[in-house]
Short mmCIF file of N, CA and C in Angstrom, two decimals:
data_model
loop_
_atom_site.label_atom_id
_atom_site.label_comp_id
_atom_site.label_asym_id
_atom_site.label_seq_id
_atom_site.Cartn_x
_atom_site.Cartn_y
_atom_site.Cartn_z
N UNK A 5 -21.51 -18.21 23.50
CA UNK A 5 -22.53 -17.51 22.79
C UNK A 5 -22.00 -17.45 21.33
N UNK A 6 -23.48 -17.28 20.44
CA UNK A 6 -23.06 -16.90 19.04
C UNK A 6 -22.49 -15.65 18.66
N UNK A 7 -22.01 -15.47 17.95
CA UNK A 7 -20.84 -14.72 17.70
C UNK A 7 -22.28 -13.56 16.24
N UNK A 8 -22.69 -12.39 17.29
CA UNK A 8 -23.37 -11.79 16.20
C UNK A 8 -22.62 -10.28 15.39
N UNK A 9 -21.61 -9.97 16.39
CA UNK A 9 -20.33 -8.88 15.63
C UNK A 9 -18.96 -9.35 15.83
N UNK A 10 -18.65 -8.83 14.92
CA UNK A 10 -17.02 -9.20 15.07
C UNK A 10 -16.70 -7.59 14.29
N UNK A 11 -15.37 -7.15 15.66
CA UNK A 11 -15.43 -5.86 15.69
C UNK A 11 -13.50 -6.24 15.89
N UNK A 12 -13.40 -5.54 14.12
CA UNK A 12 -11.57 -5.50 13.70
C UNK A 12 -11.34 -4.14 14.50
N UNK A 13 -9.97 -4.27 15.30
CA UNK A 13 -9.36 -3.40 15.01
C UNK A 13 -7.77 -3.18 14.76
N UNK A 14 -7.72 -2.09 13.97
CA UNK A 14 -6.18 -1.88 13.67
C UNK A 14 -5.81 -0.62 13.16
N UNK A 15 -4.69 -0.34 12.46
CA UNK A 15 -4.41 1.47 12.26
C UNK A 15 -4.78 1.24 11.26
N UNK A 16 -4.77 2.88 9.77
CA UNK A 16 -4.86 2.89 9.32
C UNK A 16 -4.00 1.98 7.89
N UNK A 17 -4.76 1.35 6.76
CA UNK A 17 -4.14 0.42 5.96
C UNK A 17 -3.71 -0.63 6.88
N UNK A 18 -3.94 -1.00 7.40
CA UNK A 18 -3.62 -2.32 8.12
C UNK A 18 -4.09 -3.45 7.48
N UNK A 19 -4.67 -3.67 6.74
CA UNK A 19 -5.43 -4.65 5.85
C UNK A 19 -6.62 -5.47 6.79
N UNK A 20 -7.41 -3.68 7.02
CA UNK A 20 -8.45 -4.21 7.68
C UNK A 20 -9.52 -4.53 6.54
N UNK A 21 -9.80 -3.54 5.89
CA UNK A 21 -11.10 -3.91 4.79
C UNK A 21 -11.47 -5.11 3.99
N UNK A 22 -9.56 -5.59 3.81
CA UNK A 22 -9.67 -6.86 2.95
C UNK A 22 -10.15 -7.89 3.29
N UNK A 23 -10.06 -8.27 4.59
CA UNK A 23 -10.24 -8.98 5.66
C UNK A 23 -11.96 -9.20 5.71
N UNK A 24 -12.31 -7.59 5.83
CA UNK A 24 -13.74 -8.00 6.18
C UNK A 24 -14.43 -8.33 4.95
N UNK A 25 -13.83 -7.99 3.61
CA UNK A 25 -13.81 -8.69 2.33
C UNK A 25 -14.38 -9.93 2.04
N UNK A 26 -12.81 -10.57 2.48
CA UNK A 26 -12.99 -11.82 2.48
C UNK A 26 -13.81 -13.19 3.94
N UNK A 27 -14.11 -12.34 5.44
CA UNK A 27 -15.11 -12.72 5.62
C UNK A 27 -16.58 -12.70 5.10
N UNK A 28 -16.85 -11.38 4.31
CA UNK A 28 -18.11 -11.89 4.05
C UNK A 28 -18.34 -12.59 3.18
N UNK A 29 -17.54 -12.93 2.18
CA UNK A 29 -17.18 -14.13 0.91
C UNK A 29 -17.32 -15.75 2.03
N UNK A 30 -15.94 -15.78 2.56
CA UNK A 30 -16.39 -17.14 3.63
C UNK A 30 -17.60 -17.60 4.23
N UNK A 31 -17.58 -16.30 5.20
CA UNK A 31 -18.69 -17.07 6.30
C UNK A 31 -20.10 -17.34 5.57
N UNK A 32 -20.47 -18.06 6.36
CA UNK A 32 -22.10 -18.67 5.76
C UNK A 32 -22.93 -18.14 5.58
N UNK A 33 -23.18 -17.55 6.63
CA UNK A 33 -24.25 -16.28 6.75
C UNK A 33 -23.82 -14.70 6.11
N UNK A 34 -24.71 -14.18 5.67
CA UNK A 34 -24.85 -13.05 4.94
C UNK A 34 -24.13 -12.26 6.22
N UNK A 35 -23.31 -11.31 6.57
CA UNK A 35 -23.16 -10.20 7.15
C UNK A 35 -22.98 -8.98 6.36
N UNK A 36 -23.36 -8.10 7.52
CA UNK A 36 -23.11 -6.41 6.59
C UNK A 36 -22.00 -6.16 7.81
N UNK A 37 -21.20 -5.17 6.72
CA UNK A 37 -19.76 -4.36 7.07
C UNK A 37 -20.07 -3.11 7.15
N UNK A 38 -19.71 -2.91 8.43
CA UNK A 38 -19.75 -1.12 8.67
C UNK A 38 -17.86 -0.52 9.04
N UNK A 39 -17.63 -0.05 8.47
CA UNK A 39 -15.92 0.83 9.09
C UNK A 39 -16.22 2.17 9.25
N UNK A 40 -15.03 2.49 10.44
CA UNK A 40 -15.36 4.04 10.27
C UNK A 40 -14.91 4.87 9.12
N UNK A 41 -14.59 4.35 8.12
CA UNK A 41 -14.36 5.33 7.27
C UNK A 41 -15.58 5.49 6.41
N UNK A 42 -16.41 4.20 6.54
CA UNK A 42 -18.03 4.94 6.14
C UNK A 42 -18.54 5.96 7.27
N UNK A 43 -18.52 5.84 8.44
CA UNK A 43 -18.77 7.18 9.45
C UNK A 43 -18.44 8.60 9.25
N UNK A 44 -16.78 8.36 9.17
CA UNK A 44 -16.67 9.52 8.85
C UNK A 44 -17.08 10.09 7.26
N UNK A 45 -17.15 9.40 6.41
CA UNK A 45 -17.54 9.76 5.13
C UNK A 45 -19.37 10.20 5.06
N UNK A 46 -19.74 10.02 6.03
CA UNK A 46 -21.13 10.25 6.50
C UNK A 46 -21.59 11.81 7.14
N UNK A 47 -20.24 12.40 7.86
CA UNK A 47 -20.30 13.34 8.14
C UNK A 47 -20.31 14.41 7.74
N UNK A 48 -21.11 15.40 8.16
CA UNK A 48 -21.54 16.41 7.28
C UNK A 48 -20.03 17.32 7.28
N UNK A 49 -19.78 18.09 5.88
CA UNK A 49 -18.94 18.72 5.39
C UNK A 49 -18.29 19.39 6.73
N UNK A 50 -19.16 20.42 7.18
CA UNK A 50 -18.84 21.65 8.15
C UNK A 50 -17.82 20.72 9.07
N UNK A 51 -17.92 18.99 9.89
CA UNK A 51 -17.44 18.36 10.61
C UNK A 51 -16.05 18.02 10.20
N UNK A 52 -15.76 18.13 9.27
CA UNK A 52 -14.47 18.03 8.61
C UNK A 52 -13.36 19.15 8.72
N UNK A 53 -12.09 18.87 9.26
CA UNK A 53 -10.93 19.87 9.27
C UNK A 53 -12.11 20.70 10.46
N UNK A 54 -12.36 20.48 11.21
CA UNK A 54 -13.36 20.96 12.64
C UNK A 54 -12.92 20.68 13.67
N UNK A 55 -12.79 21.82 14.72
CA UNK A 55 -12.32 21.21 16.29
C UNK A 55 -13.52 20.35 16.51
N UNK A 56 -14.65 20.66 16.37
CA UNK A 56 -15.46 20.36 16.84
C UNK A 56 -16.14 18.75 16.18
N UNK A 57 -15.64 18.85 15.09
CA UNK A 57 -15.51 17.41 14.25
C UNK A 57 -14.37 16.31 14.14
N UNK A 58 -13.90 16.35 12.96
CA UNK A 58 -12.57 15.53 13.03
C UNK A 58 -11.26 16.02 12.31
N UNK A 59 -10.51 16.16 12.55
CA UNK A 59 -9.20 16.70 11.77
C UNK A 59 -7.96 15.70 11.79
N UNK A 60 -7.60 15.93 10.48
CA UNK A 60 -6.83 15.06 9.61
C UNK A 60 -4.99 16.08 10.13
N UNK A 61 -4.72 15.68 11.03
CA UNK A 61 -3.20 16.40 10.09
C UNK A 61 -2.01 16.36 9.52
N UNK A 62 -1.75 17.41 8.50
CA UNK A 62 -0.37 17.14 7.77
C UNK A 62 0.82 15.85 8.22
N UNK A 63 0.89 15.35 9.73
CA UNK A 63 1.74 14.54 9.96
C UNK A 63 0.97 12.99 10.14
N UNK A 64 -0.20 12.70 9.75
CA UNK A 64 -1.14 11.51 10.09
C UNK A 64 -1.35 11.81 11.15
N UNK A 65 -1.68 12.48 11.98
CA UNK A 65 -2.41 12.40 13.53
C UNK A 65 -3.90 12.66 13.28
N UNK A 66 -4.46 12.33 13.82
CA UNK A 66 -5.92 12.61 14.02
C UNK A 66 -6.45 12.90 15.10
N UNK A 67 -7.07 14.23 15.16
CA UNK A 67 -7.98 14.18 16.84
C UNK A 67 -9.46 14.44 16.20
N UNK A 68 -10.11 14.42 17.15
CA UNK A 68 -11.38 14.01 17.10
C UNK A 68 -12.17 15.23 18.35
N UNK A 69 -13.12 15.85 17.85
CA UNK A 69 -14.03 17.26 19.04
C UNK A 69 -15.34 16.07 19.78
N UNK A 70 -16.22 17.43 20.56
CA UNK A 70 -17.07 16.58 21.06
C UNK A 70 -18.06 16.25 19.98
N UNK A 71 -18.78 17.18 19.02
CA UNK A 71 -19.35 16.69 17.69
C UNK A 71 -19.68 15.21 17.69
N UNK A 72 -18.45 15.45 17.26
CA UNK A 72 -17.93 13.96 16.62
C UNK A 72 -18.00 13.07 17.47
N UNK A 73 -17.54 13.15 18.80
CA UNK A 73 -17.60 11.70 19.14
C UNK A 73 -19.71 11.81 19.75
N UNK A 74 -20.12 12.73 19.85
CA UNK A 74 -21.40 12.47 20.22
C UNK A 74 -22.08 11.59 18.94
N UNK A 75 -21.68 11.90 17.79
CA UNK A 75 -22.34 11.14 16.79
C UNK A 75 -21.71 10.04 15.86
N UNK A 76 -20.32 10.07 17.11
CA UNK A 76 -19.70 8.16 17.46
C UNK A 76 -20.64 7.12 17.75
N UNK A 77 -21.13 7.72 19.08
CA UNK A 77 -21.95 7.09 19.89
C UNK A 77 -22.93 6.93 19.26
N UNK A 78 -23.58 7.62 18.89
CA UNK A 78 -24.87 7.28 17.78
C UNK A 78 -25.01 6.05 17.23
N UNK A 79 -23.71 6.45 16.35
CA UNK A 79 -23.67 5.38 14.89
C UNK A 79 -23.26 3.91 15.72
N UNK A 80 -22.65 4.22 16.79
CA UNK A 80 -21.92 2.57 17.43
C UNK A 80 -23.55 1.96 17.97
N UNK A 81 -23.83 2.94 18.42
CA UNK A 81 -25.90 2.69 19.06
C UNK A 81 -26.46 1.56 18.33
N UNK A 82 -26.76 2.93 16.77
CA UNK A 82 -27.62 2.26 15.34
C UNK A 82 -26.73 0.89 15.14
N UNK A 83 -25.08 0.72 14.94
CA UNK A 83 -24.83 -0.55 14.49
C UNK A 83 -25.02 -1.69 15.40
N UNK A 84 -25.34 -1.27 17.02
CA UNK A 84 -25.74 -2.43 17.83
C UNK A 84 -27.15 -2.91 17.24
N UNK A 85 -28.32 -1.91 17.04
CA UNK A 85 -29.42 -1.86 17.10
C UNK A 85 -29.23 -3.01 15.86
N UNK A 86 -29.13 -2.83 14.61
CA UNK A 86 -28.66 -3.99 13.43
C UNK A 86 -28.37 -5.04 13.89
N UNK A 87 -27.11 -5.40 15.14
CA UNK A 87 -27.04 -6.58 15.52
C UNK A 87 -27.96 -7.36 16.07
N UNK A 88 -29.16 -6.52 16.91
CA UNK A 88 -30.36 -6.46 18.47
C UNK A 88 -31.23 -7.44 17.18
N UNK A 89 -31.53 -6.91 16.14
CA UNK A 89 -32.24 -7.27 15.40
C UNK A 89 -32.35 -8.62 14.80
N UNK A 90 -30.79 -8.94 14.51
CA UNK A 90 -31.00 -9.88 13.71
C UNK A 90 -29.68 -10.26 13.16
N UNK A 91 -28.78 -8.64 12.21
CA UNK A 91 -28.19 -8.89 11.16
C UNK A 91 -26.67 -8.87 11.98
N UNK A 92 -26.01 -9.66 11.56
CA UNK A 92 -25.02 -10.63 12.00
C UNK A 92 -23.92 -9.10 10.61
N UNK A 93 -22.94 -8.63 11.99
CA UNK A 93 -22.57 -7.50 11.86
C UNK A 93 -20.84 -7.38 12.03
N UNK A 94 -19.96 -7.37 10.70
CA UNK A 94 -18.33 -6.80 11.04
C UNK A 94 -18.05 -5.23 11.37
N UNK A 95 -17.50 -4.69 12.08
CA UNK A 95 -17.35 -3.17 12.40
C UNK A 95 -15.25 -3.44 11.92
N UNK A 96 -15.73 -2.45 11.30
CA UNK A 96 -13.78 -2.25 11.00
C UNK A 96 -13.53 -0.76 11.89
N UNK A 97 -12.86 -0.62 12.47
CA UNK A 97 -12.64 0.32 13.42
C UNK A 97 -10.65 0.35 13.81
N UNK A 98 -10.47 1.73 14.02
CA UNK A 98 -9.46 2.09 14.64
C UNK A 98 -9.85 2.79 15.70
N UNK A 99 -9.29 2.10 17.03
CA UNK A 99 -9.18 2.54 17.95
C UNK A 99 -8.23 3.54 18.59
N UNK A 100 -8.24 4.89 18.50
CA UNK A 100 -7.31 6.18 18.74
C UNK A 100 -7.58 6.27 20.07
N UNK A 101 -8.95 5.99 20.76
CA UNK A 101 -8.45 6.43 22.10
C UNK A 101 -7.95 5.26 23.09
N UNK A 102 -7.61 3.92 22.22
CA UNK A 102 -6.95 2.75 22.91
C UNK A 102 -8.27 2.30 23.50
N UNK A 103 -8.19 1.62 25.21
CA UNK A 103 -9.11 1.02 25.76
C UNK A 103 -10.46 1.87 25.58
N UNK A 104 -10.24 3.22 25.79
CA UNK A 104 -11.56 3.80 26.31
C UNK A 104 -12.28 3.55 24.83
N UNK A 105 -12.14 3.14 23.78
CA UNK A 105 -12.76 3.30 22.71
C UNK A 105 -13.31 1.93 22.48
N UNK A 106 -12.59 1.17 22.76
CA UNK A 106 -13.37 -0.55 22.99
C UNK A 106 -14.24 -0.07 24.31
N UNK A 107 -14.15 0.26 25.08
CA UNK A 107 -15.15 0.50 25.55
C UNK A 107 -16.70 1.10 25.14
N UNK A 108 -15.82 1.79 24.19
CA UNK A 108 -17.43 2.49 23.81
C UNK A 108 -18.29 1.70 23.39
N UNK A 109 -17.29 0.68 22.67
CA UNK A 109 -18.10 0.10 21.66
C UNK A 109 -18.92 -1.36 22.61
N UNK A 110 -17.86 -1.68 24.35
CA UNK A 110 -18.46 -2.13 24.86
C UNK A 110 -19.61 -2.02 25.50
N UNK A 111 -20.08 -1.17 25.85
CA UNK A 111 -20.98 -0.32 26.19
C UNK A 111 -22.71 -0.47 24.95
N UNK A 112 -22.13 -0.18 23.70
CA UNK A 112 -23.27 -0.44 22.57
C UNK A 112 -23.41 -1.73 22.59
N UNK A 113 -22.84 -2.85 22.47
CA UNK A 113 -22.71 -4.16 22.21
C UNK A 113 -23.14 -5.12 23.40
N UNK A 114 -23.24 -4.21 24.54
CA UNK A 114 -23.61 -5.00 25.44
C UNK A 114 -24.69 -6.23 25.45
N UNK A 115 -24.78 -7.12 26.02
CA UNK A 115 -25.55 -8.25 25.52
C UNK A 115 -25.01 -9.81 24.53
N UNK A 116 -24.63 -8.83 23.16
CA UNK A 116 -24.43 -9.29 22.35
C UNK A 116 -23.29 -10.77 22.21
N UNK A 117 -23.43 -11.07 21.39
CA UNK A 117 -21.64 -12.04 21.00
C UNK A 117 -20.96 -11.43 20.43
N UNK A 118 -19.96 -10.95 20.65
CA UNK A 118 -18.86 -10.25 19.96
C UNK A 118 -17.66 -11.12 20.41
N UNK A 119 -17.14 -11.06 18.99
CA UNK A 119 -15.10 -11.14 18.97
C UNK A 119 -14.82 -10.21 18.77
N UNK A 120 -13.87 -9.96 19.34
CA UNK A 120 -13.04 -8.88 19.19
C UNK A 120 -11.57 -9.29 18.62
N UNK A 121 -11.30 -9.04 17.82
CA UNK A 121 -10.05 -9.02 16.98
C UNK A 121 -8.94 -7.33 16.94
N UNK A 122 -7.34 -7.75 16.98
CA UNK A 122 -6.97 -7.07 16.84
C UNK A 122 -6.19 -7.27 15.25
N UNK A 123 -6.27 -6.31 14.44
CA UNK A 123 -5.45 -6.47 13.56
C UNK A 123 -4.31 -5.48 13.38
N UNK A 124 -2.84 -6.30 13.52
CA UNK A 124 -1.72 -5.78 13.32
C UNK A 124 -0.93 -5.74 12.14
N UNK A 125 -0.30 -4.79 11.89
CA UNK A 125 0.67 -4.67 10.58
C UNK A 125 1.58 -3.95 10.87
N UNK A 126 3.14 -4.73 10.65
CA UNK A 126 4.34 -3.69 10.64
C UNK A 126 3.99 -2.56 10.41
N UNK A 127 4.45 -0.58 10.64
CA UNK A 127 4.05 0.34 10.48
C UNK A 127 4.58 0.62 9.14
N UNK A 128 6.47 0.20 8.71
CA UNK A 128 6.67 0.38 7.14
C UNK A 128 5.50 -0.80 6.42
N UNK A 129 5.07 -1.72 6.64
CA UNK A 129 4.70 -2.40 5.89
C UNK A 129 3.06 -1.43 5.53
N UNK A 130 2.42 -1.10 6.55
CA UNK A 130 1.30 -0.10 6.47
C UNK A 130 1.71 0.80 5.27
N UNK A 131 2.63 1.93 6.25
CA UNK A 131 3.17 3.11 5.59
C UNK A 131 3.43 2.70 3.81
N UNK A 132 3.78 2.11 3.42
CA UNK A 132 3.88 1.31 1.57
C UNK A 132 2.55 1.20 1.05
N UNK A 133 1.66 0.52 2.16
CA UNK A 133 0.23 0.11 1.01
C UNK A 133 -0.60 1.81 1.77
N UNK A 134 -0.41 2.86 2.60
CA UNK A 134 -0.79 3.85 2.65
C UNK A 134 -0.82 4.57 0.94
N UNK A 135 1.06 4.70 0.79
CA UNK A 135 1.18 5.40 -0.37
C UNK A 135 0.89 4.82 -1.69
N UNK A 136 0.63 3.25 -1.53
CA UNK A 136 -0.19 2.82 -2.91
C UNK A 136 -1.60 3.01 -3.00
N UNK A 137 -2.10 3.12 -1.71
CA UNK A 137 -3.97 3.80 -1.75
C UNK A 137 -3.76 4.84 -2.53
N UNK A 138 -3.09 5.85 -1.80
CA UNK A 138 -2.84 7.16 -2.49
C UNK A 138 -4.34 7.91 -1.76
N UNK A 139 -5.23 7.47 -1.16
CA UNK A 139 -5.95 8.01 -0.25
C UNK A 139 -6.08 8.66 1.14
N UNK A 140 -5.14 8.24 1.58
CA UNK A 140 -4.92 8.89 2.71
C UNK A 140 -3.60 9.76 3.01
N UNK A 141 -3.42 10.64 4.22
CA UNK A 141 -2.43 11.34 4.63
C UNK A 141 -1.53 10.12 4.97
N UNK A 142 -0.52 11.25 4.30
CA UNK A 142 1.22 10.14 4.75
C UNK A 142 1.40 9.99 5.71
N UNK A 143 1.48 8.97 6.45
CA UNK A 143 2.17 8.96 8.13
C UNK A 143 1.05 8.78 9.19
N UNK A 144 -0.07 8.31 8.37
CA UNK A 144 -1.52 7.89 9.70
C UNK A 144 -1.35 6.57 9.69
N UNK A 145 -0.60 6.25 8.78
CA UNK A 145 -0.72 4.24 9.01
C UNK A 145 0.89 3.72 9.50
N UNK A 146 1.56 4.87 9.93
CA UNK A 146 2.66 4.46 10.43
C UNK A 146 2.69 5.01 11.93
N UNK A 147 1.62 5.85 12.25
CA UNK A 147 1.24 6.37 13.74
C UNK A 147 0.74 5.75 14.11
N UNK A 148 -0.39 4.87 13.37
CA UNK A 148 -1.57 4.62 14.30
C UNK A 148 -1.36 2.85 14.22
N UNK A 149 -0.26 2.39 13.28
CA UNK A 149 0.24 1.13 14.14
C UNK A 149 0.38 0.41 15.77
N UNK A 150 0.77 0.75 16.09
CA UNK A 150 1.12 0.59 17.50
C UNK A 150 0.60 1.01 18.34
N UNK A 151 0.19 1.97 18.45
CA UNK A 151 -0.84 3.24 19.30
C UNK A 151 -2.44 2.74 19.74
N UNK A 152 -3.05 2.09 18.31
CA UNK A 152 -4.44 1.20 18.62
C UNK A 152 -4.90 0.29 19.56
N UNK A 153 -3.48 -0.39 19.20
CA UNK A 153 -3.41 -1.74 20.37
C UNK A 153 -2.71 -1.66 21.73
N UNK A 154 -2.43 -0.19 22.30
CA UNK A 154 -1.84 0.09 23.30
C UNK A 154 -3.09 -0.29 24.33
N UNK A 155 -2.84 -1.73 25.62
CA UNK A 155 -4.11 -1.42 26.45
C UNK A 155 -5.46 -2.10 25.68
N UNK A 156 -5.20 -2.90 24.92
CA UNK A 156 -6.88 -3.56 24.04
C UNK A 156 -6.17 -4.77 24.33
N UNK A 157 -7.31 -5.55 25.29
CA UNK A 157 -7.69 -6.45 24.71
C UNK A 157 -8.71 -7.66 23.76
N UNK A 158 -8.07 -8.55 23.30
CA UNK A 158 -8.65 -9.10 21.92
C UNK A 158 -8.65 -10.52 22.32
N UNK A 159 -10.04 -11.10 21.98
CA UNK A 159 -10.26 -12.90 21.70
C UNK A 159 -9.04 -12.98 20.71
N UNK A 160 -8.66 -12.58 19.90
CA UNK A 160 -7.94 -12.96 18.51
C UNK A 160 -6.78 -11.88 17.75
N UNK A 161 -5.59 -12.23 17.28
CA UNK A 161 -5.26 -11.34 16.67
C UNK A 161 -4.85 -12.50 15.33
N UNK A 162 -4.09 -11.53 14.62
CA UNK A 162 -4.02 -11.42 13.15
C UNK A 162 -2.82 -10.76 12.79
N UNK A 163 -2.18 -10.96 12.08
CA UNK A 163 -0.82 -9.86 11.66
C UNK A 163 -0.76 -9.55 10.29
N UNK A 164 -0.89 -8.72 9.39
CA UNK A 164 -1.09 -8.54 7.79
C UNK A 164 0.21 -8.31 7.00
N UNK A 165 1.68 -8.24 8.08
CA UNK A 165 2.21 -8.15 7.64
C UNK A 165 3.00 -8.37 6.50
N UNK A 166 2.88 -10.22 6.79
CA UNK A 166 3.20 -10.78 5.81
C UNK A 166 1.90 -12.14 6.01
N UNK A 167 0.82 -12.16 6.21
CA UNK A 167 -0.11 -12.80 5.56
C UNK A 167 -1.44 -12.33 5.08
N UNK A 168 -1.91 -12.92 4.22
CA UNK A 168 -2.96 -12.29 3.23
C UNK A 168 -4.29 -11.97 3.83
N UNK A 169 -5.04 -11.44 3.13
CA UNK A 169 -6.25 -11.04 3.96
C UNK A 169 -7.04 -11.93 4.08
N UNK A 170 -6.92 -13.01 2.79
CA UNK A 170 -7.46 -14.56 3.24
C UNK A 170 -7.33 -15.11 4.06
N UNK A 171 -6.17 -15.40 4.52
CA UNK A 171 -5.97 -16.52 5.26
C UNK A 171 -5.82 -15.81 6.69
N UNK A 172 -5.76 -14.63 6.95
CA UNK A 172 -6.67 -14.25 8.42
C UNK A 172 -7.93 -13.89 8.29
N UNK A 173 -9.05 -13.87 7.15
CA UNK A 173 -10.11 -14.29 7.29
C UNK A 173 -10.52 -15.80 7.95
N UNK A 174 -9.77 -16.87 7.10
CA UNK A 174 -10.11 -17.77 8.36
C UNK A 174 -9.88 -18.20 9.11
N UNK A 175 -8.31 -17.71 9.92
CA UNK A 175 -8.41 -17.59 11.11
C UNK A 175 -9.64 -17.28 11.97
N UNK A 176 -9.84 -16.03 11.42
CA UNK A 176 -10.94 -15.00 12.18
C UNK A 176 -12.29 -16.41 12.27
N UNK A 177 -12.80 -16.57 11.10
CA UNK A 177 -13.77 -17.39 10.70
C UNK A 177 -14.32 -18.77 11.43
N UNK A 178 -12.67 -19.34 11.52
CA UNK A 178 -12.53 -20.37 12.43
C UNK A 178 -13.11 -20.07 13.96
N UNK A 179 -12.73 -18.60 14.47
CA UNK A 179 -13.28 -18.72 16.12
C UNK A 179 -15.16 -18.32 16.03
N UNK A 180 -15.93 -17.82 14.89
CA UNK A 180 -16.96 -17.77 14.89
C UNK A 180 -17.65 -18.68 15.33
N UNK A 181 -18.52 -18.37 16.18
CA UNK A 181 -19.39 -18.98 16.94
C UNK A 181 -20.80 -19.10 16.62
#
């Protein structure tokens, strides 16, 4: 089946965004990119730091409420609709719910050609990137490095601990059908 959607799952500061930019450059067709950060940025301010929306804990933990979940489901369906309309799409996500997060995307992307990619990175390396970025709650990268992959199956995995984004993107691009 032709790949219509690439789903990248990895913890904060694992290197997903860099891989996305490289994929957009090296893949022969144009690919749209949508990340969980785009979704969170689109939320109304009243859903940030709200039990109904999303809360970023001081220790790097993240919790989401019912309004977040409802809007997130609608967002996933919207991304899927773009792919069904002919756009090729790369999704940059963080599966905080493990297998249930993947299942949410599987439901939305049913019938589409999807390449599932795990983006791994050593927690200490991701934590260093987090500090260098300066735009994340410290502790988020280390806390998410392993948990987002627990129980999740992939077609392909890359590890950015010692591998550059472009090299990871080339490995992924080679699997795009």
